[in-house]
PDB file of C-alpha atoms in Angstrom:
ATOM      1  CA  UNK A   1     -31.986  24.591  19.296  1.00 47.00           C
ATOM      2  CA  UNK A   2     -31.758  26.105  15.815  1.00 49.00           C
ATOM      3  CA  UNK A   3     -33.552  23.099  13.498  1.00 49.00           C
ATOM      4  CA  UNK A   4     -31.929  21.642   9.948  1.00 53.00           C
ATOM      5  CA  UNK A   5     -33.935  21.533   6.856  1.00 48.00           C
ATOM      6  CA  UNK A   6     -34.797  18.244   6.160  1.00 50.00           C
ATOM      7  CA  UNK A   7     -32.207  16.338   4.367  1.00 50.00           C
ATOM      8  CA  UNK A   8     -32.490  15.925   0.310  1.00 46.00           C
ATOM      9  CA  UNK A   9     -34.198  12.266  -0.186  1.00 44.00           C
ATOM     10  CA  UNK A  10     -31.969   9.165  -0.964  1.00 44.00           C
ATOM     11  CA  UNK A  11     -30.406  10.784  -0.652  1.00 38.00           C
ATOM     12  CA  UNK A  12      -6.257  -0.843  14.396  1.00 35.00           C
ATOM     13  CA  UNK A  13      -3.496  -0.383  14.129  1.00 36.00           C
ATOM     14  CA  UNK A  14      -2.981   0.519  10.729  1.00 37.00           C
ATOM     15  CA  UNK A  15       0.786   0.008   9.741  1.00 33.00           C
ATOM     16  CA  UNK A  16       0.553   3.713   8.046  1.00 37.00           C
ATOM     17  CA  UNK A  17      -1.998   5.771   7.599  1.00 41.00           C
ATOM     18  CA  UNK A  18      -1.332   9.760   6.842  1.00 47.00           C
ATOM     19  CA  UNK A  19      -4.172  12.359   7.095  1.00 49.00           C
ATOM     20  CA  UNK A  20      -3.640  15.413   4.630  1.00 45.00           C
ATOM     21  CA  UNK A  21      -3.564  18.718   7.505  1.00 42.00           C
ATOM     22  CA  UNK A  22      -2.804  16.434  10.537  1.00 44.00           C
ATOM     23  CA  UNK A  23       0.702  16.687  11.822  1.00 39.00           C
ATOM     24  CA  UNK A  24       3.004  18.458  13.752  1.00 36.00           C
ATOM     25  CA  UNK A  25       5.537  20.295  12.184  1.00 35.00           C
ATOM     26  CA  UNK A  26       4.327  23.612  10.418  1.00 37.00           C
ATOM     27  CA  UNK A  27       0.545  23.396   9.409  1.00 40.00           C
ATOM     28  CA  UNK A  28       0.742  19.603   8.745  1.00 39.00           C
ATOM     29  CA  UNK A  29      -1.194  17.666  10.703  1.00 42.00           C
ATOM     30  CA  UNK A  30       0.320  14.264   9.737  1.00 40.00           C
ATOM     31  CA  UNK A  31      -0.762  11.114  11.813  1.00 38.00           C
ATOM     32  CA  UNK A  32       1.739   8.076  12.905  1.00 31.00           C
ATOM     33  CA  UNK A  33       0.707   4.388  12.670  1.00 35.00           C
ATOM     34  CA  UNK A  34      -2.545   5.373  14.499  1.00 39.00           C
ATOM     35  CA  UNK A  35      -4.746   2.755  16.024  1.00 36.00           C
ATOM     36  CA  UNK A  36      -8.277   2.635  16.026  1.00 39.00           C
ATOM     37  CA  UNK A  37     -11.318   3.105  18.591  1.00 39.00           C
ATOM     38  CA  UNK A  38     -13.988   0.514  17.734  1.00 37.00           C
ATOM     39  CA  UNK A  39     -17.070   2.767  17.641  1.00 39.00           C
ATOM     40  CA  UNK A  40     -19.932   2.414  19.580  1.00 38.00           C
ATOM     41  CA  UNK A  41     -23.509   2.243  18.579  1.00 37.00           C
ATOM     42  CA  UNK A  42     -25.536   5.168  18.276  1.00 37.00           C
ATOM     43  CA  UNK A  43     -29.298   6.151  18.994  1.00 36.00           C
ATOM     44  CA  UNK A  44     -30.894   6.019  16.130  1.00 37.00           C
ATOM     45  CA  UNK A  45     -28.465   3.477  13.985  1.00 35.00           C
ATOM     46  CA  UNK A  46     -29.904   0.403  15.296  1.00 33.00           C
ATOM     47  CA  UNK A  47     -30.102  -2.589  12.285  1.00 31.00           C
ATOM     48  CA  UNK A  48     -33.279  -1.815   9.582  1.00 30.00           C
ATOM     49  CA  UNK A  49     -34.214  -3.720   6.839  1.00 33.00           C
ATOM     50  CA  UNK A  50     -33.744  -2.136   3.564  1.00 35.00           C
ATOM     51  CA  UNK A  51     -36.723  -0.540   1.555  1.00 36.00           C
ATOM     52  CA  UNK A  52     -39.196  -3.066  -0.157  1.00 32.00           C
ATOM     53  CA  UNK A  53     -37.928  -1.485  -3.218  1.00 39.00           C
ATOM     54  CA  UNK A  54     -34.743  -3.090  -2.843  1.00 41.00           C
ATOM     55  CA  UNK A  55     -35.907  -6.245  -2.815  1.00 45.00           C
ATOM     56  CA  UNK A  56     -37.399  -6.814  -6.206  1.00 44.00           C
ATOM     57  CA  UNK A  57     -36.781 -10.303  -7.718  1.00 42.00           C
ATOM     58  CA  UNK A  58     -33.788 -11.106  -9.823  1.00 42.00           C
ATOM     59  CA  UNK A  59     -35.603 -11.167 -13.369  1.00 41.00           C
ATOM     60  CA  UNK A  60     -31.876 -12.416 -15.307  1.00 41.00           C
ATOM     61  CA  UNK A  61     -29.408 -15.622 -14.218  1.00 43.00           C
ATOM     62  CA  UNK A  62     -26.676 -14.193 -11.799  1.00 51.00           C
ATOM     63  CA  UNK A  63     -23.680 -13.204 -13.258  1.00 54.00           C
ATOM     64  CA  UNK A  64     -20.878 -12.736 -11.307  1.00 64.00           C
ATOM     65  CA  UNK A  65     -18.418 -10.257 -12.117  1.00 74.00           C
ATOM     66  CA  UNK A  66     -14.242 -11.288 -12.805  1.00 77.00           C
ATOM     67  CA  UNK A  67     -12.914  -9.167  -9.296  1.00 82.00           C
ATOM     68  CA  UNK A  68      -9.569  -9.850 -10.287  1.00 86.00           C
ATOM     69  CA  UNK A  69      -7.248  -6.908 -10.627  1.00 91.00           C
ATOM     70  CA  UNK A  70     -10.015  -4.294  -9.758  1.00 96.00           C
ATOM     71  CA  UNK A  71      -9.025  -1.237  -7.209  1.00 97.00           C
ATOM     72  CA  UNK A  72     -10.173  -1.536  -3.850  1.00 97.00           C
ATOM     73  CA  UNK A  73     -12.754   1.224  -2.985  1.00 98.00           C
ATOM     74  CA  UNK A  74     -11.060   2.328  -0.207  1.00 98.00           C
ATOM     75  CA  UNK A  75      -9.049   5.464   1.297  1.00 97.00           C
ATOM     76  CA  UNK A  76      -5.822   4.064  -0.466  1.00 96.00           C
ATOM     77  CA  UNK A  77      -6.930   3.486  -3.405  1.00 96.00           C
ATOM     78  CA  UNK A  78      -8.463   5.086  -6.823  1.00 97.00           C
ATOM     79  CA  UNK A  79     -11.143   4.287  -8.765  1.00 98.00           C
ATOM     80  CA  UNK A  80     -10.939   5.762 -11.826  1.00 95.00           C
ATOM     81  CA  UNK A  81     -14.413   5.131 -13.619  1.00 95.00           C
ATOM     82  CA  UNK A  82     -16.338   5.962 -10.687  1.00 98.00           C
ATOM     83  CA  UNK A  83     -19.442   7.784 -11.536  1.00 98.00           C
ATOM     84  CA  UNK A  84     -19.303  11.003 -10.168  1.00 98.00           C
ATOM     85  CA  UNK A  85     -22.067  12.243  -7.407  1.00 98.00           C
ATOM     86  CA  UNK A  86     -24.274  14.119  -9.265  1.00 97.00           C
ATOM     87  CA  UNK A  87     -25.241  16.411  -6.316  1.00 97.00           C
ATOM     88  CA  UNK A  88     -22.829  17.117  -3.937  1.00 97.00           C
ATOM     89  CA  UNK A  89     -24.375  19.989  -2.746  1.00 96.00           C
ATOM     90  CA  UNK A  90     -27.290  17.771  -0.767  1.00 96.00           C
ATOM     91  CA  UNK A  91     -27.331  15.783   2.440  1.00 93.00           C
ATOM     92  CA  UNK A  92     -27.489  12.039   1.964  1.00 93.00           C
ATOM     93  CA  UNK A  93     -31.074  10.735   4.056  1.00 94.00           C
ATOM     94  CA  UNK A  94     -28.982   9.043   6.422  1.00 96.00           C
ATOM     95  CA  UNK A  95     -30.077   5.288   4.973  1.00 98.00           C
ATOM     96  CA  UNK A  96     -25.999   3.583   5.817  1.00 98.00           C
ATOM     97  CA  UNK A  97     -24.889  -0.040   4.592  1.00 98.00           C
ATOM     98  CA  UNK A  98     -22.133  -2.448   5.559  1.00 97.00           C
ATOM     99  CA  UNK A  99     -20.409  -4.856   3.261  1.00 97.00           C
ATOM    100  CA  UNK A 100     -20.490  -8.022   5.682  1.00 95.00           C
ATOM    101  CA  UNK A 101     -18.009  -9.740   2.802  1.00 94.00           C
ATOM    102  CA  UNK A 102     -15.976  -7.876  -0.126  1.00 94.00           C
ATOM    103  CA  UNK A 103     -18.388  -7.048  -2.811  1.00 95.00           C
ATOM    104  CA  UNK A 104     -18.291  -5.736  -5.902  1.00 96.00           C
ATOM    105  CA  UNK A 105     -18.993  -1.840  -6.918  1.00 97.00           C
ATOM    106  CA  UNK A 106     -20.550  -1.239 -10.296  1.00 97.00           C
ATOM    107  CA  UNK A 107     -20.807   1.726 -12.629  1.00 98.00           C
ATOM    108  CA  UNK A 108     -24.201   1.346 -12.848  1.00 97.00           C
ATOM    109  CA  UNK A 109     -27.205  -0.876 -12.520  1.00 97.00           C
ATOM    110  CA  UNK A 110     -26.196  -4.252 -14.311  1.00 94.00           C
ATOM    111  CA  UNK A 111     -23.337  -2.848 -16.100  1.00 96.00           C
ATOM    112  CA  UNK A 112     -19.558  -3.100 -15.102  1.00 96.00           C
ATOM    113  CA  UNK A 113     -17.376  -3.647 -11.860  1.00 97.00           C
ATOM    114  CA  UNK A 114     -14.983  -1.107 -11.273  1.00 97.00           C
ATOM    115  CA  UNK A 115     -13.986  -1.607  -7.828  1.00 98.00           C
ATOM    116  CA  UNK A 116     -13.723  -4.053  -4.937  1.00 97.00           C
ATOM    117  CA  UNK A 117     -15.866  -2.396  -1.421  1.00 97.00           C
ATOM    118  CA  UNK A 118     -13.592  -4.082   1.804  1.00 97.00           C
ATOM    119  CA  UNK A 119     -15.636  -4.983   5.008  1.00 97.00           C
ATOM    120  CA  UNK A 120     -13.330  -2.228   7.168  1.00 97.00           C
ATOM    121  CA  UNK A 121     -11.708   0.609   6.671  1.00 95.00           C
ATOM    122  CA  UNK A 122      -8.773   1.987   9.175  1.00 93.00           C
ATOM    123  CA  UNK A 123     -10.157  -0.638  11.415  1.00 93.00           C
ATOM    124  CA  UNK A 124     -13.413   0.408  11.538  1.00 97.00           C
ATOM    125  CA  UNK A 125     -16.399  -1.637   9.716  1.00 98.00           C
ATOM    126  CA  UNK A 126     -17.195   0.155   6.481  1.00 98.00           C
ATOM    127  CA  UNK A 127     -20.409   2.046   6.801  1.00 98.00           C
ATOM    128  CA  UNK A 128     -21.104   3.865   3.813  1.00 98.00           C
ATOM    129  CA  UNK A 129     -24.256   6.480   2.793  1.00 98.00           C
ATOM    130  CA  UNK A 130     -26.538   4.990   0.238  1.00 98.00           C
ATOM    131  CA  UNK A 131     -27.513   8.269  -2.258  1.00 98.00           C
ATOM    132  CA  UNK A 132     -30.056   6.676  -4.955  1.00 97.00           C
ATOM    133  CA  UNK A 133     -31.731   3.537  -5.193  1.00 95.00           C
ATOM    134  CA  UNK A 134     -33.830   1.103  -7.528  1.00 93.00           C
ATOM    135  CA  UNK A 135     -35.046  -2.352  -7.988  1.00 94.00           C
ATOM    136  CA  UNK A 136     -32.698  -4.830  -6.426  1.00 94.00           C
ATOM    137  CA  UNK A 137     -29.577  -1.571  -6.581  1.00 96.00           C
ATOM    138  CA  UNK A 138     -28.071   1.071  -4.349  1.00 97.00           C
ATOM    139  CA  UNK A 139     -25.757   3.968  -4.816  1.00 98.00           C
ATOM    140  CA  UNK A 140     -23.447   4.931  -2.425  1.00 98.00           C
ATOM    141  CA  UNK A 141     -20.604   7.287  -1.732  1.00 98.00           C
ATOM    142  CA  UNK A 142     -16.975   5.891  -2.048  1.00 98.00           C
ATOM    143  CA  UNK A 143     -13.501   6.380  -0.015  1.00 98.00           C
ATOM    144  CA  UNK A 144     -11.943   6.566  -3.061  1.00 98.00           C
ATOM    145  CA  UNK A 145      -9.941   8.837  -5.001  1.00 97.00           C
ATOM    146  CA  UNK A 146     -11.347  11.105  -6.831  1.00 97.00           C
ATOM    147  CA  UNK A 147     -13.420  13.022  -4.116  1.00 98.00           C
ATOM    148  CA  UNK A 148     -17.063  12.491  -5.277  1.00 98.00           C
ATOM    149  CA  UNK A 149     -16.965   8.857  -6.229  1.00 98.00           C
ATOM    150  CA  UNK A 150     -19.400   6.666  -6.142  1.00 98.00           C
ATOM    151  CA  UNK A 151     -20.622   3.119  -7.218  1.00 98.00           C
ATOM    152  CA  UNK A 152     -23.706   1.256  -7.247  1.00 98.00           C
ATOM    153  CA  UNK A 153     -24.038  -2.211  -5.090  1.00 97.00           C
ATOM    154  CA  UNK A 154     -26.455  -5.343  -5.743  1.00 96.00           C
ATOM    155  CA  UNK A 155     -28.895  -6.327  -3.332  1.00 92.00           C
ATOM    156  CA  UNK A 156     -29.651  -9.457  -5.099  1.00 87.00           C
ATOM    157  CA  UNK A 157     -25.704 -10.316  -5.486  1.00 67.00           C
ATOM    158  CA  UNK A 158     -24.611  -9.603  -1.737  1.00 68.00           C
ATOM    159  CA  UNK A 159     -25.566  -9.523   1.893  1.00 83.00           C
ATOM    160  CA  UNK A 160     -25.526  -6.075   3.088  1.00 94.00           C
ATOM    161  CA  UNK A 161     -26.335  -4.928   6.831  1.00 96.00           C
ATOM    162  CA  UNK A 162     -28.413  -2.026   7.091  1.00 96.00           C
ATOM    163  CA  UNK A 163     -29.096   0.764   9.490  1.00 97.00           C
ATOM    164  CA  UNK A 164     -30.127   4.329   9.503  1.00 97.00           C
ATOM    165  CA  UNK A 165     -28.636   7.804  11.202  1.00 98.00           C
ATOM    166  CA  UNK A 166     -30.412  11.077  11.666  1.00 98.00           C
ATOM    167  CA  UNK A 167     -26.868  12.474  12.171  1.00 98.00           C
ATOM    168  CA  UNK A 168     -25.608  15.065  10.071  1.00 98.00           C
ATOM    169  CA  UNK A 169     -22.574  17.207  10.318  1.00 98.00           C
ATOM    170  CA  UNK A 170     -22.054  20.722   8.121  1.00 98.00           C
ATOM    171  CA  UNK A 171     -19.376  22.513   7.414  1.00 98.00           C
ATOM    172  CA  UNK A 172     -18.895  26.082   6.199  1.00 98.00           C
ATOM    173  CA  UNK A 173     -15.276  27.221   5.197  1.00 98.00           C
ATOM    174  CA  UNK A 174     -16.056  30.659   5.080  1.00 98.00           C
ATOM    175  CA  UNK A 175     -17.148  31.125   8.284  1.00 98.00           C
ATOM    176  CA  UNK A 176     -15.591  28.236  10.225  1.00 98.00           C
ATOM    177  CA  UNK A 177     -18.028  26.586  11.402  1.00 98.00           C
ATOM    178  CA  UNK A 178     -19.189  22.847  12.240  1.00 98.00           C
ATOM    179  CA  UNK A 179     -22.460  22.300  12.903  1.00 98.00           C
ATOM    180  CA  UNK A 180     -23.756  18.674  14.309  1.00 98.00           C
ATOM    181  CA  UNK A 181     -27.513  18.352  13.863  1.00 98.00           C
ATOM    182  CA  UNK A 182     -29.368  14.807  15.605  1.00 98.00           C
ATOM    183  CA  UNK A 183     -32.896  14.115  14.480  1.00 96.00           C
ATOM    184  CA  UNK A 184     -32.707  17.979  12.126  1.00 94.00           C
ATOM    185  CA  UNK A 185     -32.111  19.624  15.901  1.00 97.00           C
ATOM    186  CA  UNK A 186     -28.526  21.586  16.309  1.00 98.00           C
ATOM    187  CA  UNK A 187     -26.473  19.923  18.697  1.00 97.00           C
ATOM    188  CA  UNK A 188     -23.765  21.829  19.058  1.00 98.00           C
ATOM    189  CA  UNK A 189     -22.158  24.154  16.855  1.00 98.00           C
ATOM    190  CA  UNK A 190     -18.032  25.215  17.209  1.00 98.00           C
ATOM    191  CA  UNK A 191     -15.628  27.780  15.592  1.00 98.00           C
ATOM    192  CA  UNK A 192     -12.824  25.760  13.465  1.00 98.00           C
ATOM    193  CA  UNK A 193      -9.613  25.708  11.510  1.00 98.00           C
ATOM    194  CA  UNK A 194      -9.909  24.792   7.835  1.00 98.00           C
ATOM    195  CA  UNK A 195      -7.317  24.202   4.892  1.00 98.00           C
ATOM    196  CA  UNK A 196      -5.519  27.232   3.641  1.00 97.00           C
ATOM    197  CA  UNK A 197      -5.865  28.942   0.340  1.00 97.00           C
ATOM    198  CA  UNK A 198      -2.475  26.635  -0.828  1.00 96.00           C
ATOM    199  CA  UNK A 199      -4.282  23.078   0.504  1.00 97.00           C
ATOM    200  CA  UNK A 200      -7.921  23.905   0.969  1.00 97.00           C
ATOM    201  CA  UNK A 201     -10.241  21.451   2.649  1.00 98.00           C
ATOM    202  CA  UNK A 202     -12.640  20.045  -0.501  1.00 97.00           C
ATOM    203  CA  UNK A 203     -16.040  20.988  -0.396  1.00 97.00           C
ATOM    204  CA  UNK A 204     -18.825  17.998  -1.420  1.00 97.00           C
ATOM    205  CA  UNK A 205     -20.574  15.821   0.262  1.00 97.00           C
ATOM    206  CA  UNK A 206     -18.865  12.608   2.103  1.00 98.00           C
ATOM    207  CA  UNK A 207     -19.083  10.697   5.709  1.00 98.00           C
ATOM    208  CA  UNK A 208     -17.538   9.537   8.584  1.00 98.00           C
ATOM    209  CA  UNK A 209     -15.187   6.666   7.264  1.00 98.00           C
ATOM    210  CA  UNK A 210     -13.633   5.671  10.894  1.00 97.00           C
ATOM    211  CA  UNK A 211     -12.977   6.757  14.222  1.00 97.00           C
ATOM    212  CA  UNK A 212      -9.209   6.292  15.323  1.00 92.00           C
ATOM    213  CA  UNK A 213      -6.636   6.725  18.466  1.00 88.00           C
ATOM    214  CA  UNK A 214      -3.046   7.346  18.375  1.00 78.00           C
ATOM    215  CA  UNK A 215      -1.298   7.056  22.051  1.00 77.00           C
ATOM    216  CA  UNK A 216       1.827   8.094  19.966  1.00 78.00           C
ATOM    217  CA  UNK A 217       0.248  11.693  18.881  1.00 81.00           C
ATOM    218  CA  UNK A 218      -0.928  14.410  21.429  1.00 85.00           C
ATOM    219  CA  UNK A 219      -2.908  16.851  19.066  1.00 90.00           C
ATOM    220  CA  UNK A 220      -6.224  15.355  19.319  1.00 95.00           C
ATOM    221  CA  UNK A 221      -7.328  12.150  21.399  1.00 93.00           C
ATOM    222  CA  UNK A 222      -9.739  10.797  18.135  1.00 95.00           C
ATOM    223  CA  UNK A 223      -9.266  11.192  14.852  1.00 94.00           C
ATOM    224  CA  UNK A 224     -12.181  10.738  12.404  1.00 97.00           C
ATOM    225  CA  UNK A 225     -11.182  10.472   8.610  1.00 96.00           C
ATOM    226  CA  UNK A 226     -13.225  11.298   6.155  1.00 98.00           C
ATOM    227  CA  UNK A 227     -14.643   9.894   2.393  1.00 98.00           C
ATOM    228  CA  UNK A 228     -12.314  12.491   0.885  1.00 97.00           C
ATOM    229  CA  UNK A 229      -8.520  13.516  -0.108  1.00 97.00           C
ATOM    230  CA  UNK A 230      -6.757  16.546  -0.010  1.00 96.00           C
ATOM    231  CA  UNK A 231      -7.087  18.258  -4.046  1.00 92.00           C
ATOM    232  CA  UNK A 232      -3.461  19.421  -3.274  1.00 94.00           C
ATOM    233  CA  UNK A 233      -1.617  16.671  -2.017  1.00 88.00           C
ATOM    234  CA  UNK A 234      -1.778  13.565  -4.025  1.00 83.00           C
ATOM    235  CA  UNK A 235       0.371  11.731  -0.906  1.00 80.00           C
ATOM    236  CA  UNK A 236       1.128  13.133   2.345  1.00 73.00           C
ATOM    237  CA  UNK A 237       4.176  11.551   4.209  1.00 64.00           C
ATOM    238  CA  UNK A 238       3.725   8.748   1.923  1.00 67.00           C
ATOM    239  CA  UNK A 239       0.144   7.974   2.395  1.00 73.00           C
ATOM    240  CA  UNK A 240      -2.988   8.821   0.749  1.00 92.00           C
ATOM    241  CA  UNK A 241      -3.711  12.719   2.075  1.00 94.00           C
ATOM    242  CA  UNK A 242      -7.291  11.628   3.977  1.00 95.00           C
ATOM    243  CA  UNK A 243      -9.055  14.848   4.986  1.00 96.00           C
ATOM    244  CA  UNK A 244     -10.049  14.223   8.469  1.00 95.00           C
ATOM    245  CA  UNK A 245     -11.963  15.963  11.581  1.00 98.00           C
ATOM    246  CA  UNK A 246      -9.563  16.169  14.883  1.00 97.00           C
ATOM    247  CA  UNK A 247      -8.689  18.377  18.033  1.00 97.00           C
ATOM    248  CA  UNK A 248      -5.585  20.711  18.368  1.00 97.00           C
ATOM    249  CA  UNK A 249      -3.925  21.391  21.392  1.00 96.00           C
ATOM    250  CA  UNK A 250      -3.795  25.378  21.292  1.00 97.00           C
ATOM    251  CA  UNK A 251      -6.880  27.498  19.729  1.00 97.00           C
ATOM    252  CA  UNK A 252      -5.503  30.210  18.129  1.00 98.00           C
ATOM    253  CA  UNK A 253      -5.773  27.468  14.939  1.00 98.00           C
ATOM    254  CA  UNK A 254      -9.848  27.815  15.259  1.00 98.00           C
ATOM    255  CA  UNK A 255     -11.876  30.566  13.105  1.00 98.00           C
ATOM    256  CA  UNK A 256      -8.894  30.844  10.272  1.00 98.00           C
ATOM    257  CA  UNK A 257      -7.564  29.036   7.681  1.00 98.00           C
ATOM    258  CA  UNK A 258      -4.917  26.734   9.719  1.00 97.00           C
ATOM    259  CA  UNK A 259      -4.305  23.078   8.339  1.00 96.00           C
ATOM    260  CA  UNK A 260      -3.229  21.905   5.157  1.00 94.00           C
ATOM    261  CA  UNK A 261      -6.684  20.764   4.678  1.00 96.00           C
ATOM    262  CA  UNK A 262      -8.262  18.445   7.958  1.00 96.00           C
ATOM    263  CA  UNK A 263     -10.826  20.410   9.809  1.00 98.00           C
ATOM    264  CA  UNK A 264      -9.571  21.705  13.582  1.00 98.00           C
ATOM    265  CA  UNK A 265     -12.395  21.313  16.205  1.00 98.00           C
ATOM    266  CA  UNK A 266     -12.391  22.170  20.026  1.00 98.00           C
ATOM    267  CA  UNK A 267     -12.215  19.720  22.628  1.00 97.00           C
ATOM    268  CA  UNK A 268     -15.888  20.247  23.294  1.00 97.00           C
ATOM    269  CA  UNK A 269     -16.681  19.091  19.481  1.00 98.00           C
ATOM    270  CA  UNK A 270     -15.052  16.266  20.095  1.00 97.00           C
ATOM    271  CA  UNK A 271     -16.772  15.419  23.493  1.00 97.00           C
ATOM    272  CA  UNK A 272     -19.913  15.848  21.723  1.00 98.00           C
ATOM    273  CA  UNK A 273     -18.859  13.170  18.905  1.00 98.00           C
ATOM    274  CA  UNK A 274     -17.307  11.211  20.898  1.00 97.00           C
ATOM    275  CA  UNK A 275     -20.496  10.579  23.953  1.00 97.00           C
ATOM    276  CA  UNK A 276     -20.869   7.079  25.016  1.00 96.00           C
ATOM    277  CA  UNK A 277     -24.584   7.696  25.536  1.00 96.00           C
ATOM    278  CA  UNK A 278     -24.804   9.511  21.888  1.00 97.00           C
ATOM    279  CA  UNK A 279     -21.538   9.104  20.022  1.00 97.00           C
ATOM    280  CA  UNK A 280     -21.346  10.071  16.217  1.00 98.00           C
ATOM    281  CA  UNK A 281     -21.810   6.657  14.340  1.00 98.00           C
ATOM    282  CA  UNK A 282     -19.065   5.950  11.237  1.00 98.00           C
ATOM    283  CA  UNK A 283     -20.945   6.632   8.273  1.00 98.00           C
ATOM    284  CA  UNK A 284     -22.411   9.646   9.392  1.00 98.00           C
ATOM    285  CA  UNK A 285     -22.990  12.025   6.278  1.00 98.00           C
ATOM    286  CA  UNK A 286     -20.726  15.111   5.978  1.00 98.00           C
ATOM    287  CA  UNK A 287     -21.520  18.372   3.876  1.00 98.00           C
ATOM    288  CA  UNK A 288     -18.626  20.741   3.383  1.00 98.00           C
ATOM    289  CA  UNK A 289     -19.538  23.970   1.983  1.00 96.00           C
TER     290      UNK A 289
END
């Protein structure tokens, strides 16, 4: 097995949900009222505590933040003062955390909320890829419009679960390929379809947001969405144009430029990330080169 570099540090039905390059007329890959798989757990993503640097004492009075009107950081919505991630380019540690009730999103360390982070998203519990962190603070990747959002989340201020996945997945446009690594070992590596020149598939870094079903589709038995949007489509069928990861039922759409921006995988791919015994956990950091 070839072996990954070690990652950069600190690094159910849904009434309508449409993913940018999933449907079935033309290249669209649009998907119907899809419902979704509760995910399983996955070696490796067992609860942890977060790091003792997270836990410093609150040194000011609590102030808690006016939520009203404030975008929800989700795939539907936008948050428009989200920092930007300041290096896509590098693979998140694999540190994850779960919202177990609404909480606010901040532009930075004690300064404003910009956004409202839901418990789920498309059904599935919100699992999102903590990036930086600091004394009683964590940044983490949003859902959100504009691709490369992110926020930064209280530890003092919230409850937030906590668990860890050596999971990575990597893909390269150029050449078409996804490449799963487990614990920096290659599990499996498989020839896609990407986004055409007219709707490419965004490069950055971003996760796993959910795992779905659709018994009303036949192109791919799981969908997983991703943490990003298509750059070309600002709605797709009405929805918010979520890149996602999915099968396709004929392969002469793997090792070109095919979709109007989801990545196409082989059945096999999605075997592999979809393995009771070792199933790809939501949350699991993305890189899309």
């Amino acid at each position: 097995m070839s072996e990954m570099p070690p990652p950069a540090p600190n690094g159910w039905r849904v009434l309508a949900l449409w993913l940018a390059g999933i449907a079935l007329v033309g290249t669209a890959c649009v998907l119907l009222a899809p419902s979704p798989s509760t995910p399983g757990a996955a070696r490796g993503t067992d609860p942890v505590e977060l790091g003792v640097e997270l836990e410093a004492p609150v040194v000011a009075a609590r102030v808690v933040p006016n939520l009203a009107g404030l975008p929800e950081a989700s795939t539907f919505g936008t948050v428009a003062n989200a920092p930007q991630d300041a290096t896509p380019e590098e693979v998140p540690d694999g540190q994850l955390v779960h919202p177990t009730t609404p909480v606010p999103v901040f532009d930075q360390p004690g300064g404003a909320a910009i956004a409202i982070l839901p418990t789920t998203q498309l059904g599935s519990d919100t699992w999102v890829p903590v990036i930086a962190d600091g004394p009683g603070w964590i940044q983490v990747l949003l859902p959100s419009r504009p691709n490369g959002s992110t926020g930064w989340l209280s530890t003092q201020d919230t409850t937030l679960d906590s668990r860890s996945t050596s999971d990575r997945i990597v893909i390269d446009r150029a050449a078409f390929r996804l490449t799963l690594y487990r614990d920096h070992q290659q599990i499996g590596t498989w020839t896609v379809g990407v986004g055409t020149p007219a709707a490419p598939t965004p490069a950055g870094r971003t996760f796993v947001l959910a795992s779905m079903t659709d018994a009303k589709q036949k192109f791919s038995p799981v969908i997983f969405p991703l943490g990003i949007h298509s750059a070309t489509f600002t709605t797709y069928g009405g929805g918010p144009g979520t890149t996602g990861i999915h099968g396709w039922p004929t392969t002469d759409v793997f090792g070109r430029p095919s979709s109007d921006g989801c990545i196409r995988v082989p059945a096999d791919a999605l075997a592999t990330f979809t393995n009771p015994a070792e199933p790809v956990p939501i949350g699991t950091p993305v890189l899309i080169r």
